[in-house]
Coordinates of C-alpha atoms and ligand atoms in Angstrom, one line a residue:
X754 CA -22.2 -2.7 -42.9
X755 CA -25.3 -2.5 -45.0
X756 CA -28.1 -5.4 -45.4
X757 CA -31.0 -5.6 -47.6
X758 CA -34.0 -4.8 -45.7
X759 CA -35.6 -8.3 -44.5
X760 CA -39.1 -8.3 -46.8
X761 CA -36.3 -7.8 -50.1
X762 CA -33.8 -10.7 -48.5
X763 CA -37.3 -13.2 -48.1
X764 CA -38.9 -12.0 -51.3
X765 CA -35.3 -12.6 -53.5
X766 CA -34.9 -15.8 -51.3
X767 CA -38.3 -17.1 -52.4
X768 CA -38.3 -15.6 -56.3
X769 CA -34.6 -17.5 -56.7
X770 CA -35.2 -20.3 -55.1
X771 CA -36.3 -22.2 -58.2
X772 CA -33.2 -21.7 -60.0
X773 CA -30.0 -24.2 -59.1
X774 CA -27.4 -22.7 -57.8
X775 CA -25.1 -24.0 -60.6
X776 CA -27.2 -22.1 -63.4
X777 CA -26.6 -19.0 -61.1
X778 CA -22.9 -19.6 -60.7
X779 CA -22.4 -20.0 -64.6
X780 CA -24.5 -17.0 -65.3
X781 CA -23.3 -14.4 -62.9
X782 CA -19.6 -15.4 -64.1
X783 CA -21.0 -14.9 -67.6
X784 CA -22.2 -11.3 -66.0
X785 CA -19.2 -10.5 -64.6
X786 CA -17.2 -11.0 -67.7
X787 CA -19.5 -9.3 -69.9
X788 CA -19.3 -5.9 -67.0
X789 CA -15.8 -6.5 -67.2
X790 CA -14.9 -6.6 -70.8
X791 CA -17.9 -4.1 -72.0
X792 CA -20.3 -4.8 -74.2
X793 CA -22.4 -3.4 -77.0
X794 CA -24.8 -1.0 -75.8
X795 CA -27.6 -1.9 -78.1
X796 CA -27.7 -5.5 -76.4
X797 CA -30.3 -6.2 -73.4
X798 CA -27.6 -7.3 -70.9
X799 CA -30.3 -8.6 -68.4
X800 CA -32.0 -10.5 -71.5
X801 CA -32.7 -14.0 -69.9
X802 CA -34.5 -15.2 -66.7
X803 CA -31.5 -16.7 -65.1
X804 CA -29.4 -13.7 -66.0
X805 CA -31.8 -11.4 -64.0
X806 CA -32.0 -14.2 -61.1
X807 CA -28.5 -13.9 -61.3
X808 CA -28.2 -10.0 -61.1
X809 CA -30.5 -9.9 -58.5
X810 CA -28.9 -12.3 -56.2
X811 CA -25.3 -11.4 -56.9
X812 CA -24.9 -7.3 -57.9
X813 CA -28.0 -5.9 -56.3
X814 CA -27.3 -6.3 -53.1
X815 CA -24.5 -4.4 -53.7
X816 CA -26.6 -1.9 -56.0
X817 CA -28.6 -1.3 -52.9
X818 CA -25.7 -0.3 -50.4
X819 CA -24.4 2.2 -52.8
X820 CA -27.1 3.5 -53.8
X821 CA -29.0 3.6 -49.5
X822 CA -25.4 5.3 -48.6
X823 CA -25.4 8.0 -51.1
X824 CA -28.9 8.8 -50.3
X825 CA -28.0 8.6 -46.8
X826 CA -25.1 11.3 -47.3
X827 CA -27.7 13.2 -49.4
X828 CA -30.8 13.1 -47.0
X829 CA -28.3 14.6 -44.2
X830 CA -27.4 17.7 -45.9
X831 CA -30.8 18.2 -47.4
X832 CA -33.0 17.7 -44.2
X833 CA -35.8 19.3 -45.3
X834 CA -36.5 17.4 -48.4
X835 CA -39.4 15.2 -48.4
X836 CA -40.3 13.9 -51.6
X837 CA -43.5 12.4 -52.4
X838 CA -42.8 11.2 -55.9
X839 CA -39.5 8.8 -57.5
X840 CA -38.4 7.9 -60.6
X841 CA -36.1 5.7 -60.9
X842 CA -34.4 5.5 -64.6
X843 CA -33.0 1.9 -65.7
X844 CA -34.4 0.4 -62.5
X845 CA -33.6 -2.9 -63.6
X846 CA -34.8 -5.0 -60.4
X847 CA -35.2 -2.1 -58.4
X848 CA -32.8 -1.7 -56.0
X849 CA -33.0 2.1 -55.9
X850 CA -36.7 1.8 -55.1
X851 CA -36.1 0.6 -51.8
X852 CA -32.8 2.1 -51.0
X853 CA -35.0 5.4 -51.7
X854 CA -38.1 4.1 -50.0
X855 CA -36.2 4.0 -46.7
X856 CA -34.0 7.1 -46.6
X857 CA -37.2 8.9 -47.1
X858 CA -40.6 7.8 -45.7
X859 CA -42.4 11.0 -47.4
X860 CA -42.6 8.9 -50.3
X861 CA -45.8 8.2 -52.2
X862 CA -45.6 7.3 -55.7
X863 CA -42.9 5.9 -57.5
X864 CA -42.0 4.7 -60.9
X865 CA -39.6 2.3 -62.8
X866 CA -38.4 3.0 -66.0
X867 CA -36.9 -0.1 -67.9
X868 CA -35.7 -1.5 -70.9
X869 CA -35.6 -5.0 -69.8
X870 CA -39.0 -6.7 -69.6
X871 CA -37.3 -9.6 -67.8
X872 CA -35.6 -7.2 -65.4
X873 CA -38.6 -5.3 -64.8
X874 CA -40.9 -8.4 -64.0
X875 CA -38.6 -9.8 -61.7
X876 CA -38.3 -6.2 -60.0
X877 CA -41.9 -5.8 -60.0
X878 CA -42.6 -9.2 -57.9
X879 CA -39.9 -8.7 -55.6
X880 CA -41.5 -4.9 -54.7
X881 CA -45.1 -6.3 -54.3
X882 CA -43.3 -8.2 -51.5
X883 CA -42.8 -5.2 -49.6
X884 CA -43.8 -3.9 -46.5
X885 CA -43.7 -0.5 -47.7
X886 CA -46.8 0.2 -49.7
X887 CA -44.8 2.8 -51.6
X888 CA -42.6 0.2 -52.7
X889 CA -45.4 -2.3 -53.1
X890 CA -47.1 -0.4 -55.8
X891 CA -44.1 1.1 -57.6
X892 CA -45.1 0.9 -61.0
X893 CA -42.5 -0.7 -63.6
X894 CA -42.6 0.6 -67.4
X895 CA -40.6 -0.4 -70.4
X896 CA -38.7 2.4 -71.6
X897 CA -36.0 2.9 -73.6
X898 CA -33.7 6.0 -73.0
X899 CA -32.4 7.4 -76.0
X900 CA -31.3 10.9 -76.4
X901 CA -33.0 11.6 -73.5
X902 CA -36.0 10.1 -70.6
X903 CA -39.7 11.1 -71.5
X904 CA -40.1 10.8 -67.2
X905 CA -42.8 13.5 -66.0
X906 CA -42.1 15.7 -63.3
X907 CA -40.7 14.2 -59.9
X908 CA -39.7 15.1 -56.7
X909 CA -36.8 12.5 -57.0
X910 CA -35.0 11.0 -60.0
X911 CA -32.1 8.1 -59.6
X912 CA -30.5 6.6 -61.7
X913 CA -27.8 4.4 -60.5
X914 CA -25.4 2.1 -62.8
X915 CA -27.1 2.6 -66.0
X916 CA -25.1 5.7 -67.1
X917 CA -21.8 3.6 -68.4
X918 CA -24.5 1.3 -70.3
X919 CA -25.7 4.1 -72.7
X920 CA -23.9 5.0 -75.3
X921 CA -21.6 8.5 -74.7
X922 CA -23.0 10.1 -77.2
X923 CA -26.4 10.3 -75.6
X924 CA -25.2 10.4 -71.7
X925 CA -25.4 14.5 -71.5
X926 CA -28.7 14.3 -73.2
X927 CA -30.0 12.1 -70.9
X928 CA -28.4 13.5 -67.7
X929 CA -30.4 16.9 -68.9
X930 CA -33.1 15.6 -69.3
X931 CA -33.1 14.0 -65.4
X932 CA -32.7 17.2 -64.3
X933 CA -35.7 18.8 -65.9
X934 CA -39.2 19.2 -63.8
X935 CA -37.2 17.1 -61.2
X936 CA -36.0 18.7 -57.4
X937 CA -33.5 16.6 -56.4
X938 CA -31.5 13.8 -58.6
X939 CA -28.7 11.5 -58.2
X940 CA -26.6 9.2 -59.9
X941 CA -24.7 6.7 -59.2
X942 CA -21.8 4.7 -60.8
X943 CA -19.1 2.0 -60.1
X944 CA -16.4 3.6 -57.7
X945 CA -13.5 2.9 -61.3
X946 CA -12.3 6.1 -62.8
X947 CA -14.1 5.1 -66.1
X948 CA -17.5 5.4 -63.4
X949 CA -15.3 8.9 -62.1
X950 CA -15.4 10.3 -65.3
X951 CA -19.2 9.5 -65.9
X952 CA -20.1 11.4 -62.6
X953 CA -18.0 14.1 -63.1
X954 CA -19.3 15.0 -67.1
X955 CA -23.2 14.1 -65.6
X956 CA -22.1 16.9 -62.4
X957 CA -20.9 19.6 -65.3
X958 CA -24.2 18.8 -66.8
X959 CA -26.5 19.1 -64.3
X960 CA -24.9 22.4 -63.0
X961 CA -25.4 23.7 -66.6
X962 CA -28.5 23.2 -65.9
X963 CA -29.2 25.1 -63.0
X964 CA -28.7 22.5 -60.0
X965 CA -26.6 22.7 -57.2
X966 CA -24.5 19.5 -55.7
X967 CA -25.6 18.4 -52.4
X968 CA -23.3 15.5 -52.0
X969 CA -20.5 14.5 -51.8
X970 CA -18.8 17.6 -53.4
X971 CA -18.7 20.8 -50.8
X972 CA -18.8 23.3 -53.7
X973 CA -20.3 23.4 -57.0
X974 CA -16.5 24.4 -58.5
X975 CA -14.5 22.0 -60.0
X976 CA -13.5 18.8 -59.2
X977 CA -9.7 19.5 -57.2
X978 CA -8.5 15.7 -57.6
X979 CA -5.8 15.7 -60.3
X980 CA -7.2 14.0 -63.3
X981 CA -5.5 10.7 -64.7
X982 CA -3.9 10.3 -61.6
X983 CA -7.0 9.6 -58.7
X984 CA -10.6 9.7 -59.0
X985 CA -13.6 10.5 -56.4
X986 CA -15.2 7.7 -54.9
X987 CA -16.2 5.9 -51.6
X988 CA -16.8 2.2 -50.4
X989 CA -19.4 0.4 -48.7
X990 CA -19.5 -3.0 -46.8
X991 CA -22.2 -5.5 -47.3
X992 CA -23.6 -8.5 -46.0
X993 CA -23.2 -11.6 -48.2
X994 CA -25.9 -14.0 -48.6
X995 CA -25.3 -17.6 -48.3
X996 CA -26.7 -17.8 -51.9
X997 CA -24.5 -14.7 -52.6
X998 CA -21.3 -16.3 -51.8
X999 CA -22.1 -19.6 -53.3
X1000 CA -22.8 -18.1 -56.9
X1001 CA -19.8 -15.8 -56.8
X1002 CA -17.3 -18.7 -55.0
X1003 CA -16.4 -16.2 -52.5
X1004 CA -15.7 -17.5 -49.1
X1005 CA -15.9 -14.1 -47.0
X1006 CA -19.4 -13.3 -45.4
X1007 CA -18.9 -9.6 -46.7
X1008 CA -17.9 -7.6 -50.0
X1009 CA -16.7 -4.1 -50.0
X1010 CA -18.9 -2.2 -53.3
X1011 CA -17.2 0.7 -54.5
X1012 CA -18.8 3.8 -56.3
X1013 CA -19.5 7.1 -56.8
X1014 CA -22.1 9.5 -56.6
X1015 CA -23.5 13.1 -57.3
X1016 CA -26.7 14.5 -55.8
X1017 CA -28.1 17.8 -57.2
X1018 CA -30.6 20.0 -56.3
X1019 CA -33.0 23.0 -57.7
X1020 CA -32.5 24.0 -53.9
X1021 CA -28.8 25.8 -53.0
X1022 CA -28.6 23.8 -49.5
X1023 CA -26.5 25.7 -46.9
X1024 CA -24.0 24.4 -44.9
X1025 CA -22.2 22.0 -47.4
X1026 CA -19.4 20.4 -45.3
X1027 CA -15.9 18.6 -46.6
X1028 CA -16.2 15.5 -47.4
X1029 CA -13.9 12.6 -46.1
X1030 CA -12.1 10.7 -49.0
X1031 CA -10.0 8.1 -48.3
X1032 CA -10.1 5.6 -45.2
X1033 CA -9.1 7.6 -41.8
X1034 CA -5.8 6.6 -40.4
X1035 CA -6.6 6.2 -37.1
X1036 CA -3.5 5.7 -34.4
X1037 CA -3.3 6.5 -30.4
X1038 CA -3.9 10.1 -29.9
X1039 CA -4.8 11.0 -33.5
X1040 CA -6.9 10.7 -36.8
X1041 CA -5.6 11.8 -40.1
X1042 CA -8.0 12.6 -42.6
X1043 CA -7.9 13.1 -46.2
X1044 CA -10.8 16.0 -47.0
X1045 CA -12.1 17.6 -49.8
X1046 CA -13.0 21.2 -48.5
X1047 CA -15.0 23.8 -50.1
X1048 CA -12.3 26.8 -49.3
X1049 CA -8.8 25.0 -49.8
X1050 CA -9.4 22.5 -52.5
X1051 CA -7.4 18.7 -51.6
X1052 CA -5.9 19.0 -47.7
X1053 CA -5.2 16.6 -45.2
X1054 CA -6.1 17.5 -41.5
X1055 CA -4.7 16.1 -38.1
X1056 CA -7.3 15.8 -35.2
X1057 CA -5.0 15.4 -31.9
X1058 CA -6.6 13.7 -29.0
X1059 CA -5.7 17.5 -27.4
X1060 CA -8.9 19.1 -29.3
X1061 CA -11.2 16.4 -27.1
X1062 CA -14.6 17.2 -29.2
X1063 CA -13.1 17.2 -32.5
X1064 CA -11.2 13.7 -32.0
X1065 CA -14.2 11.8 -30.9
X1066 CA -16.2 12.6 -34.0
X1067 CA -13.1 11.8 -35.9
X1068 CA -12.7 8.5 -33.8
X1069 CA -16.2 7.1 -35.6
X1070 CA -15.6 9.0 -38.7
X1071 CA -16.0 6.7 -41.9
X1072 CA -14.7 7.1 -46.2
X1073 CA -17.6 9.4 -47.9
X1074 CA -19.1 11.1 -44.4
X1075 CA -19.4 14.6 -44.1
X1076 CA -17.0 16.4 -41.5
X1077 CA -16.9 19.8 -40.0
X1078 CA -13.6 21.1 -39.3
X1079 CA -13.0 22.1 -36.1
X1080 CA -12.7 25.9 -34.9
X1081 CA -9.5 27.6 -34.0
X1082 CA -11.6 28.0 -30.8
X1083 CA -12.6 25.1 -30.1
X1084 CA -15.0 22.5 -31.9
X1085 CA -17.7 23.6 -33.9
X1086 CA -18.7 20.5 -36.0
X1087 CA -21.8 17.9 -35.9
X1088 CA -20.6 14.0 -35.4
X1089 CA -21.2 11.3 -38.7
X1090 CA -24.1 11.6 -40.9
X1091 CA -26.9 9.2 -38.9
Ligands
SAM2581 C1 -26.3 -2.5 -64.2 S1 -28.0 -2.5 -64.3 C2 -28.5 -1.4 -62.9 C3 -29.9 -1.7 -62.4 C4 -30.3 -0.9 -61.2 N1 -30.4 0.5 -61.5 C5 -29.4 -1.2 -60.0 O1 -28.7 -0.2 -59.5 O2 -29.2 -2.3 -59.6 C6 -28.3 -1.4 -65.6 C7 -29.8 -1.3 -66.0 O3 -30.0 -0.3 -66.9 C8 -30.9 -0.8 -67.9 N2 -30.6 0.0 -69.2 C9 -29.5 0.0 -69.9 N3 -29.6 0.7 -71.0 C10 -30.9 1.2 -71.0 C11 -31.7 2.0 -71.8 N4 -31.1 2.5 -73.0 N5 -33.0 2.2 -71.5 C12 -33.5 1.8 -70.4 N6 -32.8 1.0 -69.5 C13 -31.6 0.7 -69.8 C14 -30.5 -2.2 -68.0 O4 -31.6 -3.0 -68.6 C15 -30.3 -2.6 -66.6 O5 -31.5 -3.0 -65.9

């Protein structure tokens, strides 16, 4: 279960807390239409105040677990990589700057690029908030993306849930231009196959270019799930806000985010493991696991209760961790990602 970091939960709490809830409620249904139905990507979705308080309170505390878990996934199998400097491309109120801000302390500049001045204000107070001083003095720009992001080098470039906003004609363009004077980026996208799609034209792209996958795929070959018929992505549980659950009329204390991701890298990381796709069935005595493997495509693997080291890292194995296969001789492999 992921939460928002206490300084974001007391600094949304305090910037929302002069808009009524009922103003929320009718804007974040208005939101989730308008994500729902599409929309015309020359409008300014986040355009008005209390559609921003409303993205902020509703979607980016979900924006946050997807995008902390896929840098989590990422950080593991690049353990080396410490970068100093973010950018983080359609920021809107900034979740990725604090996801990013935690999985890697090395950080110490960052920038927001942003087409929404409203979105980028609110994002801005909230980081000044922080207790991270990276996050604290994030600075927040209006940009546009076009054909492609005028961004500067950095160490790191996100860009999470922005990619099905531009138009397609100008999504490879952009994608290579993330990847240029930049180590290590990753994007992230709703866990639909429309969001599938996004990531897997953006991975093509960014291998054009050079970059090697670090997460979630074990290979840089291409994608073995059967096209049209399943698509690549993993789920995350998060805490819901009081506030949260009143403006969405959801009862449950938690919501279940679904995306999916690709990390890159100018670095060729060793040691890419399989990756775990689909929930674990988990019954006395053994774990089944659906895997994507760099050798053998799409397989499903048993771990019986016989091969004692192997089944207890299966036992706390989650959707979307890494997993080393056991040896013939015995058990090789490294628990869950931390
Ligand atoms: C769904 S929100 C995602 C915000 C944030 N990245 C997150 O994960 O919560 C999409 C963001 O992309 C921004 N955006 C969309 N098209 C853009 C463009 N052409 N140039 C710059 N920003 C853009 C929007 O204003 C909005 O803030």
């Amino acid at each position: 279960m992921v939460s928002l970091p206490d300084d974001l939960n007391d600094a949304l709490e305090s910037a929302l807390a002069r808009f009524s809830v009922n103003d929320m409620t009718q804007a974040t249904r208005r939101l989730i239409q308008q994500y729902r139905e599409g929309f015309d990507s020359a409008d300014i979705v986040l355009g008005s105040e209390i559609d921003v308080a409303a993205y902020a309170a509703y979607r980016m505390p979900a924006t946050y677990a997807a995008v902390h878990t896929a840098l989590r996934h990422t950080a593991a199998l690049a353990p080396t990589f410490a970068p100093q400097t973010h950018i983080d491309v359609g920021g809107g109120t900034g979740a990725a700057v604090w996801a990013a801000a935690e999985i890697w302390p090395s950080l110490k500049e960052v920038k927001v690029l942003e087409q929404a001045p409203m979105a980028a204000a609110l994002g801005g107070r909230l980081a000044r908030q922080a207790v991270s001083p990276v996050v604290r003095t994030a600075t927040w720009s209006r940009a546009t993306i076009g054909n492609k992001v005028l961004k500067g080098p950095s160490d790191l470039v996100t860009m999470s849930y922005v990619l099905g906003e531009l138009p397609p004609a100008v999504r490879d363009g952009v994608v290579r231009s993330l990847a240029a004077d930049t180590s290590m980026v990753v994007l992230i996208e709703p866990g639909t196959p429309a969001g599938y799609e996004r990531i897997i034209a953006a991975r093509d792209v960014l291998i054009g270019e050079g970059l090697s996958v670090v997460a979630p795929c074990p290979h840089d070959g291409a994608c073995p799930i059967p096209r049209g018929k399943d698509w690549c992505h993993f789920s995350v549980r998060l805490n819901r806000s009081s506030l949260h659950r009143q403006i969405k009329t959801g009862m449950l204390g938690f919501e279940d985010e679904k995306y999916s991701y690709v990390a890159a890298s100018t670095q060729a990381w060793p040691d890419r493991p399989d990756r775990v796709i689909r929930h674990p069935q988990k019954r006395k005595g053994l774990v089944s696991l659906q895997l994507c493997t760099r050798d053998d495509g799409l397989t499903d693997e048993i771990v019986s209760k016989r091969n004692s080291d192997a089944y207890r890292r299966a036992r706390n194995i989650s959707w979307g961790d890494a997993w080393d296969s056991p040896r013939e001789d015995g058990d090789r492999g490294q628990g869950p990602e931390a």
